[in-house]
Coordinates of C-alpha atoms and ligand atoms in Angstrom, one line a residue:
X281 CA -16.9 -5.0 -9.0
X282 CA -14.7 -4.8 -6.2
X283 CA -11.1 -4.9 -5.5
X284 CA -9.5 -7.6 -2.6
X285 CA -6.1 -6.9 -1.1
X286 CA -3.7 -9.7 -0.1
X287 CA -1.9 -8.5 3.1
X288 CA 1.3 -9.8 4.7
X289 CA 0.4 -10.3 8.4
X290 CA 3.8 -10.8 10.0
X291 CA 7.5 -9.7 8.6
X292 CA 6.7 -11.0 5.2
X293 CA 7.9 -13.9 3.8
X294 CA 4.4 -15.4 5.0
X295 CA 3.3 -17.1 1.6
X296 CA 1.5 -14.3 -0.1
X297 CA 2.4 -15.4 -3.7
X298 CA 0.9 -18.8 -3.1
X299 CA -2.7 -16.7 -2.5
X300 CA -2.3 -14.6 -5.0
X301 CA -1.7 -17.3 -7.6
X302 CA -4.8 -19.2 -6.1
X303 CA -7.0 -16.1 -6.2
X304 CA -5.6 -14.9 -10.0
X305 CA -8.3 -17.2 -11.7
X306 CA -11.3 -14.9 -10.9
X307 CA -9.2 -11.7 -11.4
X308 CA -8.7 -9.2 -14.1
X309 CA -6.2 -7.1 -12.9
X310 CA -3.5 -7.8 -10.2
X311 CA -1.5 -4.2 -8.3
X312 CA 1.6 -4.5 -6.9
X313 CA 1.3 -1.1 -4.5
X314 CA 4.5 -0.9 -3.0
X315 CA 8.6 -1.8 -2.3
X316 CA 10.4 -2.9 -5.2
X317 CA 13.0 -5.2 -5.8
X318 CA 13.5 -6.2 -2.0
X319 CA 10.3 -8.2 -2.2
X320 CA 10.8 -12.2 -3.5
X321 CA 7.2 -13.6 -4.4
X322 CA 7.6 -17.3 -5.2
X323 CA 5.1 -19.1 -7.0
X324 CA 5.4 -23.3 -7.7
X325 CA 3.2 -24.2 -11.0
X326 CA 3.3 -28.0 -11.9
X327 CA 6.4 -28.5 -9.7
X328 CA 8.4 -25.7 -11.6
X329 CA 9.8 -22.5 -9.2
X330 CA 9.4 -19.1 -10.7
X331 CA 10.8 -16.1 -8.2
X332 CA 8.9 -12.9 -8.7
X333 CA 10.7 -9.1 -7.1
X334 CA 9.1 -6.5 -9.0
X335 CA 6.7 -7.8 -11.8
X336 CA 3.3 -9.0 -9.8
X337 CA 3.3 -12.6 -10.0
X338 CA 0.0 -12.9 -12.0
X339 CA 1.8 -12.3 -15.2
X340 CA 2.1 -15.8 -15.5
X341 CA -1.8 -15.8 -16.0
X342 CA -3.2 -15.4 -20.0
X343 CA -6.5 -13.4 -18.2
X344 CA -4.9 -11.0 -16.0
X345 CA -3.5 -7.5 -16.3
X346 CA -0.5 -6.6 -13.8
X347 CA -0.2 -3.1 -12.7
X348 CA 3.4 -1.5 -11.3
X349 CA 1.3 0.9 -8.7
X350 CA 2.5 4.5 -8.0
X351 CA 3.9 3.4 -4.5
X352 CA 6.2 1.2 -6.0
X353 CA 9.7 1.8 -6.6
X354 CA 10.9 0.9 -9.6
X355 CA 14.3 0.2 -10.7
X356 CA 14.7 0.0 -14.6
X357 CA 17.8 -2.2 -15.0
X358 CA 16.8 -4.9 -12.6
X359 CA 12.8 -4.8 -13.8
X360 CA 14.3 -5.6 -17.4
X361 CA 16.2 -8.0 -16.6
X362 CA 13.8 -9.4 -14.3
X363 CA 11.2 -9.1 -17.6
X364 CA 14.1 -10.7 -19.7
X365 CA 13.8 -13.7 -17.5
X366 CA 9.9 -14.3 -17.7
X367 CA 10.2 -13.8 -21.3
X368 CA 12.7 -16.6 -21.8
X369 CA 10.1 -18.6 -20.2
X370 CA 7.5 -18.3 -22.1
X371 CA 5.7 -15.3 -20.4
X372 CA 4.4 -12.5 -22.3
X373 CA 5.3 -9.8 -20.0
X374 CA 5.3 -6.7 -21.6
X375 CA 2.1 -7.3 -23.1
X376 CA -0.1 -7.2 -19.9
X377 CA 2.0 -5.5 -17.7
X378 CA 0.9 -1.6 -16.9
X379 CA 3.2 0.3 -15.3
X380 CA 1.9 3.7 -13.6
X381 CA 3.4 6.9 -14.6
X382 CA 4.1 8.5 -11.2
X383 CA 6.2 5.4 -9.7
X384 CA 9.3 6.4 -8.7
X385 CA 12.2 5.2 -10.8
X386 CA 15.2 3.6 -8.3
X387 CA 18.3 4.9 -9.6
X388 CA 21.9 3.4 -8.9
X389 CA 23.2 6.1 -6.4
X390 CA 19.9 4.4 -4.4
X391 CA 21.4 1.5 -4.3
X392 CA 25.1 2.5 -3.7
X393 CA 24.0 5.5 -0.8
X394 CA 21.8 1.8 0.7
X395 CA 24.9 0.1 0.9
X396 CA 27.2 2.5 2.3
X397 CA 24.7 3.3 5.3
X398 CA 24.4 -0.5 5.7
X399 CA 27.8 -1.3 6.0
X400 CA 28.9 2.0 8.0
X401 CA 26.1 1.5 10.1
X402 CA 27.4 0.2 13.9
X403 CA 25.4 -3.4 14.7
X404 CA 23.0 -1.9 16.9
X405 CA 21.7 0.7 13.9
X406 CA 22.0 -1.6 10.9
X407 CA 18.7 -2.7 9.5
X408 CA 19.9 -5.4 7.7
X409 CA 18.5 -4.2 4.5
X410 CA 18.5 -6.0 1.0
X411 CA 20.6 -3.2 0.1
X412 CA 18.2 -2.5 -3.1
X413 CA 18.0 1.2 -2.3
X414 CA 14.5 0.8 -1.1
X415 CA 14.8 3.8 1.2
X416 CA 16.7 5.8 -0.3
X417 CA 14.3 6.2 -3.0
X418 CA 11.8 6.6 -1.1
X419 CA 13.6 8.9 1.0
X420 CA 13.9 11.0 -2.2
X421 CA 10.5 11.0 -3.2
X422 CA 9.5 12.6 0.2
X423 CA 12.1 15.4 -0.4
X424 CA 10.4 15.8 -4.1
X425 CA 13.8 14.9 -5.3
X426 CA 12.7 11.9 -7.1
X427 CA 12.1 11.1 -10.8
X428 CA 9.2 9.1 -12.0
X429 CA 8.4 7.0 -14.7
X430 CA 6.1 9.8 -16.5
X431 CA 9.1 11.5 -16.4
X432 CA 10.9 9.4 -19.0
X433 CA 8.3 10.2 -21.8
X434 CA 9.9 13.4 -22.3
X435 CA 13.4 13.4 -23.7
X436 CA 14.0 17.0 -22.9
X437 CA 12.6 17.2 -19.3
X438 CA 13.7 14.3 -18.2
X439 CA 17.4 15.7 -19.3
X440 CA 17.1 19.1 -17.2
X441 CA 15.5 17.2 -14.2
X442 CA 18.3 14.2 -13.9
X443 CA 21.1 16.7 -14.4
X444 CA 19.4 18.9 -11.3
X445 CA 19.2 15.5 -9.5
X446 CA 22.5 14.2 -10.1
X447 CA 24.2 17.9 -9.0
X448 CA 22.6 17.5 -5.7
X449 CA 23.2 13.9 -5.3
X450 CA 26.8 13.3 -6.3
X451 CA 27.4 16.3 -3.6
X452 CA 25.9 14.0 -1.2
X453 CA 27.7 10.5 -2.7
X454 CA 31.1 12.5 -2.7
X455 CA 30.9 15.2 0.8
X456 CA 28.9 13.3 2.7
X457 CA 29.4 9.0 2.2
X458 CA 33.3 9.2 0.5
X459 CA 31.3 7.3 -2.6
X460 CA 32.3 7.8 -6.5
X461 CA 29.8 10.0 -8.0
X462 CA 27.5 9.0 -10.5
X463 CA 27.7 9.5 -14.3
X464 CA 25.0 11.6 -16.5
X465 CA 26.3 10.3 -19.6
X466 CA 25.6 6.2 -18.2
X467 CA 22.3 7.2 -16.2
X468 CA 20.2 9.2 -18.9
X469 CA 21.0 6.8 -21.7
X470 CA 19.9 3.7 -19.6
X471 CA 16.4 5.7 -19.2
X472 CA 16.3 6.3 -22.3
X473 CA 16.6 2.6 -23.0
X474 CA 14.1 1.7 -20.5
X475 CA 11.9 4.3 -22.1
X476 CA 12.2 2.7 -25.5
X477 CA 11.4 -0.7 -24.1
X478 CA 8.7 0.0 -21.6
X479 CA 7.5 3.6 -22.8
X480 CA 3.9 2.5 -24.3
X481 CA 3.3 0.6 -21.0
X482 CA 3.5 3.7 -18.7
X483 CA 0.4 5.4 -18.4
X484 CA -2.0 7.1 -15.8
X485 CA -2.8 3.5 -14.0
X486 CA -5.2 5.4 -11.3
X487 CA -7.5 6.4 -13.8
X488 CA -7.2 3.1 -15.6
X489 CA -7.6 0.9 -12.5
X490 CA -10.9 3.1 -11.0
X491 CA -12.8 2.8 -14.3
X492 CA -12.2 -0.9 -15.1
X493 CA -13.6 -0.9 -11.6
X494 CA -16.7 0.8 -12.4
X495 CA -16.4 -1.4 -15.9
X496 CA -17.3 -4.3 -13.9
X497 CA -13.3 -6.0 -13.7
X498 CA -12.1 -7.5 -10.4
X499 CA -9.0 -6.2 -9.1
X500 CA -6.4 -7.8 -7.0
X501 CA -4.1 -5.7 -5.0
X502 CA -0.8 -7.4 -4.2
X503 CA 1.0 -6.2 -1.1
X504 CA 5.1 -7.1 -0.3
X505 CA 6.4 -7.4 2.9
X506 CA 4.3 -7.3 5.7
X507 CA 2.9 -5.5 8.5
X508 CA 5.5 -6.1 10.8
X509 CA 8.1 -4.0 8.8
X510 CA 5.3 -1.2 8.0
X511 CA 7.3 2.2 8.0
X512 CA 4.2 3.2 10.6
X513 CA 2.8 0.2 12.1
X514 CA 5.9 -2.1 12.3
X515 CA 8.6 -2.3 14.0
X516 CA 10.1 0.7 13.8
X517 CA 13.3 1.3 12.9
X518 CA 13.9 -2.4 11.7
X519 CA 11.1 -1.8 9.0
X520 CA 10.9 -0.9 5.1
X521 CA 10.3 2.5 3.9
X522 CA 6.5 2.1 3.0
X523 CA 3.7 1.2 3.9
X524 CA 2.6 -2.8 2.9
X525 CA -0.6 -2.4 5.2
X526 CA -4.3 -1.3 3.8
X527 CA -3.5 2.4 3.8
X528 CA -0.3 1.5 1.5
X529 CA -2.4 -0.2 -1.2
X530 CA -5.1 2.2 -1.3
X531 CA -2.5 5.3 -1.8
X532 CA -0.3 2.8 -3.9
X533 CA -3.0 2.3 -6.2
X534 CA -5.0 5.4 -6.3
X535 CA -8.0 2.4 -5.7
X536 CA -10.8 4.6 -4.5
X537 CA -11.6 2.2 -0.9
X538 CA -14.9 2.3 -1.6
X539 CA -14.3 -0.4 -4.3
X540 CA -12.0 -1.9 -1.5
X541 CA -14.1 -5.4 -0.3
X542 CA -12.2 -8.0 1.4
X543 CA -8.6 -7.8 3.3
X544 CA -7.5 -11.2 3.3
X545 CA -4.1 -11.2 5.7
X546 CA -1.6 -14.0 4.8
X547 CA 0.0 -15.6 8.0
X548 CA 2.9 -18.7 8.2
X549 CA 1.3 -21.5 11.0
X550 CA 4.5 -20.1 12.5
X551 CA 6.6 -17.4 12.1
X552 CA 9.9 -15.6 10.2
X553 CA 11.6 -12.4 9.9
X554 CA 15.0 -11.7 7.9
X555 CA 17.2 -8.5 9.0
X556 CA 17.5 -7.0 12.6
X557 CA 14.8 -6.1 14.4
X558 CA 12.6 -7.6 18.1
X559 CA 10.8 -11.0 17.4
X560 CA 9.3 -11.9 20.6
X561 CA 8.5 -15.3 19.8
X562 CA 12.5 -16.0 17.9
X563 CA 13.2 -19.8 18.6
X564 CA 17.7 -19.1 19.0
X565 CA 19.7 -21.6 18.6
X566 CA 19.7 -24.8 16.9
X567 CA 16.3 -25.2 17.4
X568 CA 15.5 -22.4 15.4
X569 CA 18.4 -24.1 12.4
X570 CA 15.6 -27.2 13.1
X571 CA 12.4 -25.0 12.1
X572 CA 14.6 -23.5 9.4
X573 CA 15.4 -26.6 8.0
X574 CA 12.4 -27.9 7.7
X575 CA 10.6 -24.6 6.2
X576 CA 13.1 -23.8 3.6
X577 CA 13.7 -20.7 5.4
X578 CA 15.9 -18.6 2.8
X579 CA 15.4 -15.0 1.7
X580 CA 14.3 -15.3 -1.9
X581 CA 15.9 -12.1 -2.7
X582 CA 18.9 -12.1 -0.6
X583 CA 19.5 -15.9 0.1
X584 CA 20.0 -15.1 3.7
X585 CA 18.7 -17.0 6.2
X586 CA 15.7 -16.3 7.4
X587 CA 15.0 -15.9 11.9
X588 CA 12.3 -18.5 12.6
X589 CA 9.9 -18.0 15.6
X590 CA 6.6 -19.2 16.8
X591 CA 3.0 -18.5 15.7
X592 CA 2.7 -14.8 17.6
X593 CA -1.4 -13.9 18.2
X594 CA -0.4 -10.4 19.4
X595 CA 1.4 -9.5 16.3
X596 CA -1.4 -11.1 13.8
X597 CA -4.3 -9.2 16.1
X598 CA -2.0 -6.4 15.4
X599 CA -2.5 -6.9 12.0
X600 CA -6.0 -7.8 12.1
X601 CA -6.9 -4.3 13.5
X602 CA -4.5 -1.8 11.8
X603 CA -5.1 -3.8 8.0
X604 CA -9.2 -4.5 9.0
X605 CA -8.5 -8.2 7.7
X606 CA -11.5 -10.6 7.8
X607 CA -10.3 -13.5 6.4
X608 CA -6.6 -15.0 7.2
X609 CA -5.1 -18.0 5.4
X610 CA -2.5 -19.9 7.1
X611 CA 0.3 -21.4 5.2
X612 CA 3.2 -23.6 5.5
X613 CA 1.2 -26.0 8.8
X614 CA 2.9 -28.8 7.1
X615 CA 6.3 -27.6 8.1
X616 CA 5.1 -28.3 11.5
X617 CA 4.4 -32.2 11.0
X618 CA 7.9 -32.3 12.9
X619 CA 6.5 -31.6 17.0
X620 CA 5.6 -33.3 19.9
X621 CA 4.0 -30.1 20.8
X622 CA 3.5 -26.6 19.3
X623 CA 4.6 -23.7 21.2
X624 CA 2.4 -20.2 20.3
X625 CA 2.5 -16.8 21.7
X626 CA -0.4 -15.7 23.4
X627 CA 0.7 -12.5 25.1
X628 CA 3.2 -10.2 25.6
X629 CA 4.6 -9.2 29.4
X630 CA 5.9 -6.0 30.4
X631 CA 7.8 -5.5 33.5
X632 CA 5.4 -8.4 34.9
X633 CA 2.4 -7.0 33.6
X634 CA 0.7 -8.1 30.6
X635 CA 0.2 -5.7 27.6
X636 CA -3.5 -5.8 26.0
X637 CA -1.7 -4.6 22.5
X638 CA 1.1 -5.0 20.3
X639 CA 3.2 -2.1 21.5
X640 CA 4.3 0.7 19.2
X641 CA 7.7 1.4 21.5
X642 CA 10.0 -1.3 23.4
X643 CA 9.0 -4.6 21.6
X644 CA 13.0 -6.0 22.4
X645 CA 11.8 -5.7 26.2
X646 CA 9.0 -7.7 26.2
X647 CA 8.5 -11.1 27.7
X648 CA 6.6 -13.5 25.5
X649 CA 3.7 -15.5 27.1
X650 CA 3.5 -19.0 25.7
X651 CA 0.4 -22.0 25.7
X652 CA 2.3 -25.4 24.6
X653 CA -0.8 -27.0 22.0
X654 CA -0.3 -30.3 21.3
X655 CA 1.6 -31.2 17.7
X656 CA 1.1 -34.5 15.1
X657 CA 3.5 -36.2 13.7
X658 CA 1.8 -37.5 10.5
X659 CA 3.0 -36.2 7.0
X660 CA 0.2 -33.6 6.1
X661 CA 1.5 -32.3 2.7
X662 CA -0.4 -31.8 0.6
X663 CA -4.0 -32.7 2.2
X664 CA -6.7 -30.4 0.8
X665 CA -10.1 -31.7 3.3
X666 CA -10.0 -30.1 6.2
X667 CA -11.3 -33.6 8.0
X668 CA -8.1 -35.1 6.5
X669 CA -6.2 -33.7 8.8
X670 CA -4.9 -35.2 12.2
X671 CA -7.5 -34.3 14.7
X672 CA -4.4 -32.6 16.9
X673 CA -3.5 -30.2 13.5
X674 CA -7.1 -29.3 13.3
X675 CA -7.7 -28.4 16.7
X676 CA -4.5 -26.3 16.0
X677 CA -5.9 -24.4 13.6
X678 CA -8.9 -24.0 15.5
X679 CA -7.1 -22.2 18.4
X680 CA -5.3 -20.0 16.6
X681 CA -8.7 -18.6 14.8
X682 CA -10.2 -18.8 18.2
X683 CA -7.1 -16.7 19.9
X684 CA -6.9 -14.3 16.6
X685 CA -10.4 -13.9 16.4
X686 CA -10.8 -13.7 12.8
X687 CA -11.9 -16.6 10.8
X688 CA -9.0 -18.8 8.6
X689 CA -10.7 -18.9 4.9
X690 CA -7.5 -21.1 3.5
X691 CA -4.7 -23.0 4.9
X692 CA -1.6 -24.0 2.4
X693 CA -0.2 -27.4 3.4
X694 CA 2.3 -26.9 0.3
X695 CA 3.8 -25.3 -2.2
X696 CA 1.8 -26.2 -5.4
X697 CA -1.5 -24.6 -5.8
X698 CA -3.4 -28.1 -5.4
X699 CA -1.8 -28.1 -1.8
X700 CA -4.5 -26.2 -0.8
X701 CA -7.6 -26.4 2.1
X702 CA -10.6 -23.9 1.5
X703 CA -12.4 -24.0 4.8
X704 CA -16.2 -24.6 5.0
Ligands
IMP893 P1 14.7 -2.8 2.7 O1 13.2 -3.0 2.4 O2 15.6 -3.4 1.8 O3 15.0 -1.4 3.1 O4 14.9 -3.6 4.1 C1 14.3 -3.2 5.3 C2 13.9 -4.4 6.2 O5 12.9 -5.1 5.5 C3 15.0 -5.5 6.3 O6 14.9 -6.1 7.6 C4 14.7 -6.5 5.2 O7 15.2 -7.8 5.5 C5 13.2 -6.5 5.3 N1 12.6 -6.9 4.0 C6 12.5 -6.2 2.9 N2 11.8 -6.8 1.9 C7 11.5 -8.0 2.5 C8 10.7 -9.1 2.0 O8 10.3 -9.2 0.9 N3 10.6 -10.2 2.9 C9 11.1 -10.1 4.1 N4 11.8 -9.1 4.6 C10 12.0 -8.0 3.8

C-alpha cells in the first residue's frame, strides 16, 4: 500500500494538522520526518483544542501508529512532558507511539548555544528562532557530534560518548558564547530516565515502516514547517535547519519513494510567516493586525504573532515543483469572509522585469505583482458543499487552482474536522 505525504506549502503554520486529522481515518501509521519541538500542530475534535510539537498528532486516533522519524530531533524532557499532557487527557501515548533509533536526541546546551546566537545576533542576522535548539542539533548531527536515541539503550556507551560530547561542547558554551557549561552528572541521568520511560519504544523504525508497507498498511508522512523555511529550497538564511519538503520525508523516514503515492501540499487562502525573513506579499500595518485578527494569527509554539500576507502563486508554484504536489487543500477561506476585494500575488518583478520563478537569491528586492479578485461578505464557516459557497468565494478558489495549476482536492472553512469541503 502506499504512503501519502502532507506538505506545508508556504512558511508553515498553513493548517497541516487539520489534514492530517481528516486523512488519519484510512491510515495505519502516521511519520513525523523532521524539526522538533519548534513545530505547533493544532488539532480541534468536538470543539476541544489539543496543541501537538513533537508527538504526530494522530496519537489521538485508537487505529494509528505514530512514528518519531530519524530526521527528527528529539528533545527528551520536553517530549515527556509533552506525553505527560496527552496522557492526562486520556491518550494512550506510549502505547502507539514508535520512536526511531537514529533520531537525534536535542540536549540542553542546544537550546542554551540557540538562545545565545539569537539574542547576540544584530537585527539584520537574527532568524527569529523558537529558540528550541533546532539547529543547533542539527548542526551537531552534520559534525557527527550528535547522540541518538539508539544511543541510550546502552548504559555504558552512551556514558563514554556524552562525556566526549560534553568535553567539546562546554569548551564551546564557556570559550566561545561566555555561557555556564553544562553538567554530566544532570544530563546522563535525565537519559537515563528517558531511557527507562521510552526505551521499549525505540527501535529500527526504517525497517519497521518499509515492511508494514509491503504488509499492505497505509502510511501517512507528517511534515512541520513548510517549504518556505526549507534549509535548501526556502528562504535562506530566514529558514529551519531541515528539510520539511519531499526529499525531507523520504530521508526522514527511510520510506523507500517508490511506496511514495500522493504529495498533497497544505496552503492558507492567504498567507503567514512568524520570524525574520522576505514575504513579498506582507500586508504592514494595521491592515495586516486586521487579517491577524480575524485568522487567530499566533504561533502555537511561541505565542508570537504571526506576519500576515496575501495568497502568493509564485511561492505555492514554488512549492508545487520542488515537493511534486498534485493535490493542494486550501484552508482557513473563511477568514476571508471579511473583503470587498481579495488581493493575490501573481508575479514577482525584478528591477522592472518579471521573474518566471521563485528566486533562490534576493527575494527582499522583489516587487510583488498583484490581480485584485473580487471578495464576499457572507459568513462561510463552516460550509462543507462546494455550491454552498458565495459564487464570488468559488470563483476565488477557482483562480487560484487555475493560477497554481494544480488542482484543490479540500478546502477547510474551519477549524473542526466537519468544517470541511472535499471537491468533486
Ligand atoms: P527554528 O526552526 O526554531 O530554528 O526557527 C527558524 C525559523 O523557522 C524561524 O523563522 C521560526 O519562526 C520558523 N519556524 C520554526 N518552526 C515553525 C513552525 O512550526 N511554524 C512556523 N514557523 C516556524
Amino acid at each position: 500500500m502506499p504512503a501519502n505525504l502532507v506538505v506545508g506549502a508556504q512558511w508553515g503554520d498553513e493548517g497541516k494538522a487539520k489534514v492530517i486529522d481528516y486523512l488519519s481515518k484510512d491510515t495505519d501509521i502516521i511519520v513525523r520526518y523532521q524539526g522538533g519541538a519548534n513545530a505547533g500542530h493544532t488539532v480541534v475534535v468536538g470543539g476541544k483544542k489539543y496543541v501537538f510539537h513533537l508527538v504526530p498528532s494522530g496519537i489521538i486516533y485508537d487505529n494509528t501508529v505514530c512514528v518519531i522519524g530519524n530526521g527528527v530531533v528529539l528533545d527528551p524532557d520536553y517530549f515527556l512532558q509533552e506525553c505527560a499532557e496527552l496522557e492526562k487527557s486520556g491518550f494512550r501515548v506510549s502505547e502507539k507511539i514508535l520512536i526511531s533509533d537514529s533520531c537525534h536526541i536535542l540536549l540542553p546546551y542546544h537550546r542554551m548555544i540557540d538562545e545565545a546566537r539569537e539574542l547576540g545576533s544584530s537585527p539584520e542576522r537574527k532568524i527569529g528562532t523558537t529558540k528550541k535548539g533546532i539547529g543547533m542539533c542539527y548542526a551537531d548531527k552534520m559534525l557527527r557530534m550528535g547522540l541518538r536515541a539508539g544511543d541510550l539503550l546502552d548504559k555504558e556507551g552512551l556514558k563514554k560518548k556524552l562525556e566526549h560530547i560534553l568535553d567539546v561542547k562546554n569548551q564551546e558554551l564557556v570559550k566561545y558564547y561566555d555561557l555556564e557549561p553544562v553538567r554530566f552528572d544532570e544530563i546522563y541521568p535525565n537519559l537515563l530516565h528517558f531511557a527507562e520511560r521510552m526505551g521499549k519504544n525505540i527501535i529500527n523504525t526504517i525497517y519497521y515502516l518499509n515492511s508494514e508497507l509491503e504488509k499492505g498498511k497505509r502510511i501517512l508522512l507528517e511534515g512541520a514547517q513548510g517549504t518556505g523555511l526549507d534549509i535548501d529550497f526556502g528562504t535562506y538564511p530566514y529558514v529551519t535547519s531541515s528539510n520539511p519538503t519531499t526529499g525531507g520525508a523520504l530521508a526522514g523516514s527511510g520510506v523507500n519513494f517508490r511506496h511514495l503515492k500522493d504529495v498533497i501540499g497544505i496552503t492558507k487562502a492567504y498567507a503567514t510567516r512568524v520570524g525574520e525573513g522576505p514575504f513579498p506579499s506582507e500586508i504592514l500595518g494595521e491592515a495586516g493586525d486586521v487579517l491577524r485578527k480575524l485568522g487567530g494569527e499566533y504561533g502555537s509554539t511561541t505565542g508570537r504573532p504571526r506576519r500576515c500576507g496575501w495568497f502568493d502563486v509564485e511561492m505555492i508554484k514554488h512549492s508545487i515543483t520542488v515537493n511534486g504536489i498534485n493535490s493542494l487543500v486550501l484552508t482557513k477561506i473563511d477568514v476571508l469572509s471579511h473583503y470587498e476585494s481579495i488581493p493575490v500575488v501573481i508575479g514577482y518583478e525584478l528591477k522592472g522585469k518579471r521573474l518566471d520563478h521563485f528566486p533562490s537569491q534576493g527575494l527582499e528586492d522583489v516587487k510583488p505583482v498583484f490581480a485584485d479578485f473580487k471578495g464576499w461578505k457572507d459568513d462561510i464557516s463552516g460550509i462543507c458543499d462546494f455550491a454552498k459557497l458565495p459564487p464570488t468565494c468559488q470563483s476565488y478558489i477557482n483562480k487560484l487552482q487555475e493560477l497554481v495549476g494544480t488542482k484543490i482536492g479540500i478546502v477547510s472553512t474551519g477549524p473542526d474536522r466537519e468544517h470541511t469541503i472535499i471537491m468533486k
